[in-house]
Amino acid sequence: MESRRLAKERLTVTRRIGHPYQNRTPPKRKKPRTSFSRLQICELEKRFHRQKYLASAERASLAKALKMTDAQVKTWFQNRRTKWRRQTAEEREAERQAAARFVFNLQHEAMIKQLQEPSTGDAVCVHNSSLNALQSIQPWSSEPMKTSAEEISCSPPSSPST
């Protein structure tokens, strides 16, 4: 009977709760978030706008001047570069969308114009809405350009007398 109980204990697997690495090392206390003064942030931002990356000597001197640690300045610059990249990516995307809307509106206006007027344009441009839109705003379009003297003149142009 005793041997059965020992055999059963050897086969029994003890289950741990949580992640297997959790119980190996004591939990570390999380450091509280560092609050920087307005002056420190202002100086960091000024430096960042001049220079996105700092050499270790520059970082050390800036940290000393701002009464911060080297690691704090390094981390702040890393976080600020990440924010800067995200902002510039968002701006580029907004510009791309605005350009796409502009081209779409040109194409739409050209298509509406084409449907309202009989087709007299270039055959290639008529069937390509992008080229048609560009042709309608460019000086090489089929309409002759007026000179400033013709626009200013109130009387009709004089015809040669015979």
XYZ file of C-alpha atoms in Angstrom:
162
model
C 0.000 0.000 0.000
C 2.801 2.385 0.916
C 4.579 1.741 -2.410
C 1.402 2.570 -4.318
C 1.089 5.907 -2.557
C 4.714 6.826 -3.368
C 4.255 5.813 -6.993
C 1.119 7.954 -7.206
C 2.941 10.955 -5.715
C 5.718 10.639 -8.304
C 3.178 10.641 -11.145
C 1.225 13.589 -9.804
C 2.218 16.819 -11.547
C 2.015 19.978 -9.528
C 0.518 22.840 -11.492
C 1.769 26.368 -11.231
C -0.415 29.355 -11.766
C 0.837 32.022 -14.141
C 3.751 32.225 -16.510
C 6.586 29.695 -15.924
C 9.220 32.441 -15.586
C 7.175 34.425 -13.115
C 8.246 32.620 -9.957
C 11.979 32.424 -10.707
C 12.901 36.002 -9.900
C 11.300 38.355 -7.430
C 9.099 40.982 -9.084
C 10.781 44.329 -9.718
C 9.156 47.498 -8.581
C 8.125 49.633 -11.539
C 9.756 53.054 -11.464
C 7.208 55.881 -11.381
C 6.851 58.094 -14.434
C 9.315 60.977 -14.432
C 7.813 64.448 -14.656
C 9.951 67.049 -16.352
C 9.637 70.760 -15.697
C 8.420 73.135 -18.391
C 11.893 74.603 -18.654
C 13.438 71.176 -19.207
C 10.864 70.267 -21.869
C 11.301 73.625 -23.581
C 15.085 73.208 -23.734
C 14.786 69.591 -24.921
C 12.324 70.621 -27.658
C 14.569 73.493 -28.796
C 17.531 71.157 -29.033
C 15.465 68.507 -30.809
C 14.332 70.975 -33.498
C 17.980 71.854 -34.150
C 19.340 68.334 -33.854
C 17.422 65.036 -33.957
C 20.326 62.897 -32.698
C 22.842 63.675 -29.951
C 26.340 62.288 -29.532
C 27.102 60.897 -26.079
C 29.148 63.964 -25.080
C 26.373 66.328 -26.225
C 23.800 64.243 -24.392
C 25.882 64.290 -21.193
C 26.357 68.066 -21.285
C 22.655 68.668 -21.970
C 21.708 66.319 -19.129
C 24.045 68.152 -16.759
C 22.707 71.561 -17.820
C 19.100 70.430 -17.306
C 19.861 68.487 -14.076
C 18.698 65.238 -15.636
C 20.377 61.884 -16.024
C 21.988 60.806 -19.276
C 19.444 57.980 -19.534
C 16.529 60.418 -19.159
C 17.791 62.606 -22.006
C 18.469 59.555 -24.175
C 14.982 58.139 -23.540
C 13.338 61.528 -24.105
C 15.066 61.893 -27.488
C 14.116 58.350 -28.503
C 10.467 58.977 -27.622
C 10.484 62.382 -29.322
C 11.919 60.915 -32.563
C 9.168 58.300 -32.531
C 6.539 61.021 -32.104
C 8.172 63.100 -34.863
C 8.157 60.165 -37.309
C 4.517 59.444 -36.573
C 3.551 63.108 -37.059
C 5.429 63.452 -40.344
C 3.895 60.202 -41.609
C 0.421 61.528 -40.742
C 1.164 64.823 -42.504
C 2.418 63.025 -45.618
C -0.711 60.865 -45.637
C -2.943 63.947 -45.324
C -1.081 65.606 -48.231
C -1.413 62.430 -50.315
C -5.159 62.313 -49.640
C -5.561 66.008 -50.496
C -3.703 65.489 -53.788
C -5.861 62.462 -54.588
C -9.023 64.498 -53.896
C -7.727 67.309 -56.129
C -7.030 64.935 -59.024
C -10.389 63.230 -58.525
C -12.170 66.604 -58.635
C -10.302 67.565 -61.833
C -11.255 64.270 -63.428
C -14.853 64.641 -62.275
C -15.114 68.189 -63.663
C -13.596 67.085 -66.966
C -16.018 64.181 -67.214
C -19.000 66.431 -66.486
C -17.743 68.938 -69.068
C -17.240 66.148 -71.587
C -20.786 64.869 -71.073
C -22.263 68.364 -71.456
C -20.326 69.373 -74.594
C -19.853 67.548 -77.862
C -16.445 65.941 -78.162
C -13.984 67.927 -80.260
C -10.813 67.171 -78.321
C -7.886 64.891 -78.920
C -9.036 61.259 -79.208
C -6.411 60.036 -76.745
C -7.295 62.676 -74.176
C -11.047 62.146 -74.492
C -10.797 58.507 -73.418
C -8.316 59.112 -70.592
C -9.926 61.185 -67.854
C -6.582 62.222 -66.331
C -5.221 63.547 -69.626
C -8.552 65.161 -70.399
C -8.564 66.921 -67.021
C -5.006 68.155 -67.547
C -5.771 69.331 -71.070
C -8.658 71.429 -69.804
C -6.396 73.453 -67.485
C -3.214 73.704 -69.587
C -2.297 76.440 -72.090
C -2.017 73.912 -74.920
C -5.756 73.263 -74.828
C -7.763 73.800 -77.995
C -9.080 77.225 -76.885
C -6.889 80.137 -78.058
C -5.461 82.258 -75.270
C -6.313 85.956 -75.225
C -3.576 88.489 -74.796
C -3.922 91.193 -72.193
C -4.431 93.875 -74.874
C -7.427 91.992 -76.312
C -8.979 91.617 -72.857
C -8.554 95.318 -72.037
C -9.820 96.628 -75.365
C -13.503 97.634 -75.262
C -13.942 98.091 -79.011
C -13.969 95.197 -81.453
C -10.690 94.670 -83.324
C -10.499 96.854 -86.420
C -10.610 95.103 -89.775
C -8.282 96.161 -92.554
C -10.012 98.612 -94.904
C -10.039 98.005 -98.626
